[in-house]
Amino acid sequence: MLEVTGATVRFGADAALRDVDFRLFPGEVHSLMGENGAGKSTLIKAITGALALDEGVLVLAGETVTFRDPHAAQAAGIGTVYQEIELLPNLSVAENICLGREPRRGGVISARAMNTRAHEILLDLGLDLDPASTLGTHSLAVQQLVAIARAISADVRVLVLDEPTSSLDLDEVAELFRIIRELKTRGVAILFVSHFLDQVYEICDRVTVLRDGELVGEYLTRELLRIDLVQKMLGRGASELKSRDRLADDEPDAAVVLRARGVSSARGITEADVDLGEGEVLGVAGLLGSGRTSLARALTGVNRLESGVIRIESRPVRLDSPRRAMSLGVVYSSEDRRRDGIVAELSVLDNITLALQSERGVLRQIPAARRRELAASWVEALDIRPPDLDRPAGTLSGGNQQKVLLARLLALSPRVLVLDEPTRGIDVGAKVEIQNLVGELADNGMSVVFISAELEEVLRVGDRVAVVRDGRVVRIAAAVELTADSLLALVAQPDEDEE
Amino acid sequence: MTAVYKHRLFWPIVSLLTLIAINAIARPQFITITMRDGELYGALITILRDSAPLMLVALGMTIVIATRGIDLSVGAIMAVSGAVALTIIDGSGDPDALATVLIAVLVAVLVALILGMWNGFLVTVLGIQPIVATLVLMLAGRGAALLITGGKITTVNSAPFKWMSSGYMVALPVAFFIAVAAIIVIGVIERRTALGVLTEAVGINPEASRLAGVRSRGIIWGAYMVSGALAGVAGLIYASRTSAADANNAGVFIELYAILAVVLGGTSLNGGKFSIAGTVVGVFIIQTLDSTVLFLGIPSAQSPVFFGFVVAVVVVLQSPRMRSGLANLSGRLRPRGAGVQDREKAEVA
């Protein structure tokens, strides 16, 4: 259906993509895998017309094509759904689906025809949704499906899904996969990009692996062992997590640094009791909306407490703002990097030094040379790439943005580090680096709260695991006593009373 | 060379120089500067002098806009400040006494600062949208000024007060020095302390800044106070020029010209990155344009039309689309890689 040969894209002197071949057959789901900077997004942009190839040929259904812009690619039958949903929440579902190609009668948009058309497309996908309802009132997952409906509403031959599952929960992913399979039977060629290996193995027929802008190879998913895939992506022996001695008790043995009792906040968490020992990693498991984020925000002064007491080294404290929490050594990294984390247009340098500077106060500016030195040392320590301090932070990849955020917080030398999904939407390599870093920090005496949607990750990283469900901490247990299955049962089943 | 071309101040400065060049060609006396009694005179000097009120207001506006806000009340604050100062001078026994004028100036600026504080309170504590919050004072301020002057135009005859707008120091107008002082003070506060970067952080991403421990509220509040105080000083210069507190005419439309100066200087209305130097250039563009309108003898009723036309041209020249268009144009003149040619012979299936 689609074939790319010898694709090369240069940005100035650097080639983001060098001589890459890629094939996509009708009726298959094909995954593009690689670390950050491997050239995945560059290749996708070249296919969807967002970027022009410097060398190489794009053949669509036997014809050589060149796309001037994404619109041309769309007209040729290539539909794209991006990671960040690019729809208009204030318009109706139907308007979003038909945007730009509204059915007209006598030059005037016919709302009725549009709703009928949208309804058909949605039903086709097995979605019974009122096309006249406002998009913004639906969940992220439904919005994601509407984005797909929009992409396939034109005659689509190739569908590109870039990280479509990053904001979906398990049920919603299943729903998405059902639709992907349905499209597959219709002969649509699907390019599916995801960081979740499980999902890649569940849905994809073949994978193409890229590394540093070059093609590593194309494989049938069922013939490629997971460990081999990771190894090919990383280009080294699959990096093992550094093992560290872990505490095996239900209660922290070490001195308790932070003790929360009966903590409730207006949004999402009720009567939570949490102890955090020195040098301990407390993993937090729970579904989206279970209260895991509310817990983190309640502990770090982001959301105010309605009731409950937080003690730091047995002294009761009032954490009424992130600033106050910071001054007590408690820092928070949000799950939503782009909205609550990075200041996109400021440089990496300014982003890293932001919290330290505001802690020192407006008037005591950190001297320029000291600032650079400090930021450069963090860039090196966390291997932030590209190592360019003056680059706007928003132009870095997700994993590197996360590292910039970590650097910002670590520059404060905190005692308690609360990380809300620090590994979401970043590649395997950066993920392992961040997990290792958390381990090292804990070994050096820092206490860490580590929230993740991936249960295995919570088990690997945490000494103990707190399970959050329906706004309550329902269980805290040593990680070694749990398995992925038993943890899943705790996270998922509201009827099984574990308390 | 490309570094110069790409600099954010490139287009504003080109616009300003073009305007000056056109004026200089049309009337060579535009750029002549003469020395009389140790004081410099000429059209350019007049521009320096007359731009002071707009300069002060636009500097404050720059900081407010950097926080993602806007301050529509500056013109009204100018009227209040003039009214306060002139009422004090008028009511005193000796309008020519330096002490009287100093007290009047200090009280007026203090009142302006308090009005800025009020704006900041509405925006940060009550969370009202800046455009609405400052609209309150924009509408109410002139009424308040009229109340202060008792509904009439207070006029005074005070030499020290008059000096602010028409006096000279070291051969240059005093008003110019006031503007320069404001530029330096604001520049030092923003760029020699961390305030500038923290202001940009708050303007770009308020929530991320809050989570990073930035005192967003204080920074935003401070911006409105600075804007208010600077508008207060601007109001004094205006009142000094006419020696009258004219609540209905002081600083009318100045908020719009200030916003325009900020935008011409390359600061985005979306907040964040701001350029004080850009605003300075923007103010000079507007003031030069004003002088051009006067010179061309355009009837005052039609001058806004001419003004609007020139501004439209400048803004279009500075728009991102126009810029990339120009960049493409210059790129096309030079031979480039295969990518460009590919794109040109593009055919879409």
Tab-separated table of N, CA, C and O in Angstrom, chain A residues 52-54 63 65-66 68 72 302 322-323 326 332 334 338-343 345-346 350 354-355 357-358 362-363 365 408, chain B residues 191-195 197-198 200-201 204-205 207-215 219 271 273 338-339 342-343 346-349:
chain	number	residue	atom	x	y	z
A	52	ALA	N	9.044	17.381	4.309
A	52	ALA	CA	9.423	16.867	2.993
A	52	ALA	C	10.688	16.025	3.108
A	52	ALA	O	11.564	16.316	3.916
A	53	LEU	N	10.769	14.971	2.303
A	53	LEU	CA	11.973	14.147	2.270
A	53	LEU	C	13.065	14.902	1.524
A	53	LEU	O	12.815	15.525	0.498
A	54	ASP	N	14.290	14.834	2.054
A	54	ASP	CA	15.402	15.416	1.313
A	54	ASP	C	15.854	14.457	0.222
A	54	ASP	O	16.260	14.856	-0.859
A	63	GLU	N	1.864	4.433	-6.961
A	63	GLU	CA	2.179	5.721	-7.579
A	63	GLU	C	3.185	6.491	-6.731
A	63	GLU	O	3.038	6.559	-5.509
A	65	VAL	N	4.473	9.576	-5.010
A	65	VAL	CA	3.779	10.796	-4.592
A	65	VAL	C	4.714	11.705	-3.804
A	65	VAL	O	5.695	11.261	-3.225
A	66	THR	N	4.421	12.976	-3.845
A	66	THR	CA	5.106	13.937	-2.987
A	66	THR	C	4.024	14.813	-2.396
A	66	THR	O	3.171	15.315	-3.128
A	68	ARG	N	2.813	18.126	-0.524
A	68	ARG	CA	3.249	19.481	-0.230
A	68	ARG	C	2.928	19.829	1.219
A	68	ARG	O	3.652	20.542	1.872
A	72	ALA	N	-2.575	17.601	1.569
A	72	ALA	CA	-2.397	16.811	0.350
A	72	ALA	C	-2.335	15.327	0.699
A	72	ALA	O	-2.907	14.481	-0.013
A	302	VAL	N	-0.226	20.995	46.596
A	302	VAL	CA	-0.818	21.482	45.343
A	302	VAL	C	-2.318	21.650	45.523
A	302	VAL	O	-2.900	22.663	45.145
A	322	PRO	N	2.452	24.780	46.870
A	322	PRO	CA	3.643	24.030	46.446
A	322	PRO	C	4.910	24.711	46.967
A	322	PRO	O	5.884	24.051	47.313
A	323	ARG	N	4.858	26.036	47.043
A	323	ARG	CA	6.016	26.777	47.498
A	323	ARG	C	6.368	26.427	48.938
A	323	ARG	O	7.514	26.224	49.296
A	326	MET	N	7.755	22.974	49.137
A	326	MET	CA	9.141	22.975	48.664
A	326	MET	C	10.099	23.422	49.753
A	326	MET	O	11.184	22.882	49.904
A	332	TYR	N	6.970	18.043	43.946
A	332	TYR	CA	6.002	17.281	43.158
A	332	TYR	C	6.260	17.468	41.668
A	332	TYR	O	6.479	18.584	41.198
A	334	SER	N	4.369	16.751	38.124
A	334	SER	CA	3.020	16.429	37.661
A	334	SER	C	3.020	15.385	36.559
A	334	SER	O	3.993	15.232	35.828
A	338	ARG	N	3.286	18.798	29.938
A	338	ARG	CA	3.142	19.989	29.097
A	338	ARG	C	2.317	21.057	29.775
A	338	ARG	O	2.569	22.246	29.624
A	339	ARG	N	1.299	20.647	30.537
A	339	ARG	CA	0.439	21.659	31.141
A	339	ARG	C	0.988	22.150	32.477
A	339	ARG	O	0.985	23.339	32.743
A	340	ASP	N	1.462	21.222	33.299
A	340	ASP	CA	1.840	21.593	34.659
A	340	ASP	C	3.343	21.519	34.907
A	340	ASP	O	3.791	21.671	36.031
A	341	GLY	N	4.108	21.227	33.882
A	341	GLY	CA	5.517	20.987	34.152
A	341	GLY	C	6.429	21.983	33.478
A	341	GLY	O	6.880	22.964	34.067
A	342	ILE	N	6.647	21.730	32.210
A	342	ILE	CA	7.606	22.503	31.454
A	342	ILE	C	7.054	23.898	31.141
A	342	ILE	O	5.869	24.051	30.898
A	343	VAL	N	7.933	24.886	31.205
A	343	VAL	CA	7.577	26.206	30.672
A	343	VAL	C	8.167	26.224	29.267
A	343	VAL	O	9.347	26.497	29.072
A	345	GLU	N	8.375	27.730	26.360
A	345	GLU	CA	9.158	28.674	25.561
A	345	GLU	C	10.422	29.148	26.262
A	345	GLU	O	11.240	29.835	25.671
A	346	LEU	N	10.559	28.817	27.532
A	346	LEU	CA	11.797	29.174	28.213
A	346	LEU	C	12.856	28.109	27.918
A	346	LEU	O	12.540	26.963	27.622
A	350	ASP	N	16.695	27.966	31.904
A	350	ASP	CA	15.729	28.656	32.759
A	350	ASP	C	14.790	27.671	33.433
A	350	ASP	O	14.383	27.862	34.576
A	354	LEU	N	14.468	27.221	37.492
A	354	LEU	CA	13.255	27.968	37.866
A	354	LEU	C	12.895	27.828	39.348
A	354	LEU	O	12.700	28.818	40.043
A	355	ALA	N	12.823	26.566	39.821
A	355	ALA	CA	12.377	26.362	41.200
A	355	ALA	C	13.415	26.881	42.188
A	355	ALA	O	13.071	27.510	43.184
A	357	GLN	N	15.557	29.250	41.724
A	357	GLN	CA	15.537	30.704	41.701
A	357	GLN	C	14.345	31.240	42.476
A	357	GLN	O	14.485	32.187	43.247
A	358	SER	N	13.181	30.625	42.305
A	358	SER	CA	12.032	31.188	43.018
A	358	SER	C	12.136	30.898	44.510
A	358	SER	O	11.623	31.655	45.317
A	362	VAL	N	13.135	36.658	44.275
A	362	VAL	CA	13.327	37.439	43.066
A	362	VAL	C	14.634	38.226	43.091
A	362	VAL	O	15.345	38.343	42.105
A	363	LEU	N	14.957	38.758	44.243
A	363	LEU	CA	16.076	39.692	44.288
A	363	LEU	C	17.436	39.013	44.283
A	363	LEU	O	18.410	39.573	43.822
A	365	GLN	N	19.249	36.931	42.540
A	365	GLN	CA	19.404	36.195	41.294
A	365	GLN	C	20.661	35.331	41.358
A	365	GLN	O	21.719	35.781	41.796
A	408	ARG	N	14.976	20.154	37.665
A	408	ARG	CA	14.477	21.345	38.348
A	408	ARG	C	14.217	21.037	39.820
A	408	ARG	O	14.561	21.809	40.706
B	191	ARG	N	15.806	42.627	34.444
B	191	ARG	CA	16.884	41.816	33.882
B	191	ARG	C	18.084	41.623	34.806
B	191	ARG	O	18.881	40.729	34.593
B	192	ARG	N	18.221	42.472	35.822
B	192	ARG	CA	19.334	42.279	36.751
B	192	ARG	C	18.896	41.527	38.001
B	192	ARG	O	19.698	41.200	38.847
B	193	THR	N	17.575	41.322	38.112
B	193	THR	CA	17.107	40.403	39.146
B	193	THR	C	16.446	39.254	38.398
B	193	THR	O	16.406	39.246	37.180
B	194	ALA	N	15.934	38.312	39.129
B	194	ALA	CA	15.305	37.162	38.481
B	194	ALA	C	13.876	37.468	38.054
B	194	ALA	O	13.200	36.631	37.481
B	195	LEU	N	13.410	38.697	38.343
B	195	LEU	CA	11.998	39.001	38.091
B	195	LEU	C	11.604	38.772	36.634
B	195	LEU	O	10.530	38.250	36.346
B	197	VAL	N	12.732	36.706	34.284
B	197	VAL	CA	12.546	35.309	33.906
B	197	VAL	C	11.326	34.715	34.615
B	197	VAL	O	10.536	33.976	34.023
B	198	LEU	N	11.120	35.077	35.871
B	198	LEU	CA	9.969	34.545	36.599
B	198	LEU	C	8.670	35.105	36.015
B	198	LEU	O	7.663	34.403	35.930
B	200	GLU	N	8.237	35.918	32.893
B	200	GLU	CA	8.004	35.182	31.646
B	200	GLU	C	7.454	33.804	31.938
B	200	GLU	O	6.537	33.326	31.262
B	201	ALA	N	8.006	33.144	32.970
B	201	ALA	CA	7.525	31.802	33.317
B	201	ALA	C	6.043	31.848	33.669
B	201	ALA	O	5.254	31.028	33.198
B	204	ILE	N	3.965	32.419	30.510
B	204	ILE	CA	3.908	31.294	29.577
B	204	ILE	C	3.077	30.162	30.156
B	204	ILE	O	2.217	29.595	29.496
B	205	ASN	N	3.322	29.825	31.405
B	205	ASN	CA	2.627	28.684	31.993
B	205	ASN	C	2.399	28.911	33.489
B	205	ASN	O	3.209	28.530	34.318
B	207	GLU	N	0.372	27.618	35.721
B	207	GLU	CA	0.235	26.472	36.619
B	207	GLU	C	1.585	25.801	36.850
B	207	GLU	O	1.933	25.455	37.972
B	208	ALA	N	2.347	25.631	35.785
B	208	ALA	CA	3.677	25.033	35.947
B	208	ALA	C	4.530	25.908	36.853
B	208	ALA	O	5.284	25.404	37.680
B	209	SER	N	4.377	27.215	36.735
B	209	SER	CA	5.161	28.120	37.562
B	209	SER	C	4.762	27.989	39.031
B	209	SER	O	5.605	27.983	39.913
B	210	ARG	N	3.465	27.859	39.261
B	210	ARG	CA	2.999	27.701	40.637
B	210	ARG	C	3.587	26.420	41.229
B	210	ARG	O	4.079	26.406	42.355
B	211	LEU	N	3.554	25.336	40.458
B	211	LEU	CA	4.091	24.073	40.957
B	211	LEU	C	5.599	24.155	41.160
B	211	LEU	O	6.156	23.388	41.931
B	212	ALA	N	6.250	25.064	40.447
B	212	ALA	CA	7.697	25.211	40.622
B	212	ALA	C	8.000	26.166	41.771
B	212	ALA	O	9.138	26.545	41.983
B	213	GLY	N	6.957	26.582	42.480
B	213	GLY	CA	7.172	27.420	43.648
B	213	GLY	C	7.302	28.900	43.355
B	213	GLY	O	7.702	29.678	44.205
B	214	VAL	N	6.961	29.303	42.138
B	214	VAL	CA	7.037	30.723	41.802
B	214	VAL	C	5.862	31.444	42.456
B	214	VAL	O	4.744	30.944	42.462
B	215	ARG	N	6.133	32.609	43.060
B	215	ARG	CA	5.052	33.389	43.656
B	215	ARG	C	4.309	34.121	42.549
B	215	ARG	O	4.479	35.345	42.377
B	219	ILE	N	3.976	38.300	41.635
B	219	ILE	CA	4.580	38.808	40.405
B	219	ILE	C	3.543	39.522	39.547
B	219	ILE	O	3.765	40.616	39.025
B	271	GLY	N	1.501	36.733	26.166
B	271	GLY	CA	2.311	36.711	27.377
B	271	GLY	C	3.613	35.973	27.189
B	271	GLY	O	3.870	35.402	26.137
B	273	LYS	N	7.606	35.744	26.846
B	273	LYS	CA	8.797	36.483	26.450
B	273	LYS	C	8.471	37.940	26.125
B	273	LYS	O	7.558	38.219	25.353
B	338	ALA	N	18.059	19.145	-2.780
B	338	ALA	CA	17.043	18.541	-3.621
B	338	ALA	C	15.642	18.740	-3.044
B	338	ALA	O	14.669	18.747	-3.778
B	339	GLY	N	15.568	18.919	-1.724
B	339	GLY	CA	14.271	18.999	-1.044
B	339	GLY	C	13.382	20.069	-1.631
B	339	GLY	O	12.205	19.844	-1.876
B	342	ASP	N	12.162	19.129	-5.120
B	342	ASP	CA	11.117	18.111	-4.985
B	342	ASP	C	9.772	18.742	-4.709
B	342	ASP	O	8.773	18.415	-5.320
B	343	ARG	N	9.814	19.668	-3.760
B	343	ARG	CA	8.580	20.295	-3.337
B	343	ARG	C	7.967	21.092	-4.486
B	343	ARG	O	6.766	21.195	-4.623
B	346	ALA	N	6.086	19.113	-6.997
B	346	ALA	CA	5.174	18.228	-6.276
B	346	ALA	C	3.894	17.977	-7.058
B	346	ALA	O	3.298	18.877	-7.621
B	347	GLU	N	3.535	16.735	-7.096
B	347	GLU	CA	2.252	16.399	-7.691
B	347	GLU	C	1.502	15.544	-6.699
B	347	GLU	O	2.038	14.616	-6.120
B	348	VAL	N	0.287	15.851	-6.522
B	348	VAL	CA	-0.486	15.123	-5.532
B	348	VAL	C	-1.454	14.184	-6.226
B	348	VAL	O	-2.135	14.565	-7.167
B	349	ALA	N	-1.463	12.979	-5.763
B	349	ALA	CA	-2.324	11.981	-6.403
B	349	ALA	C	-3.788	12.330	-6.170
B	349	ALA	O	-4.140	12.866	-5.135
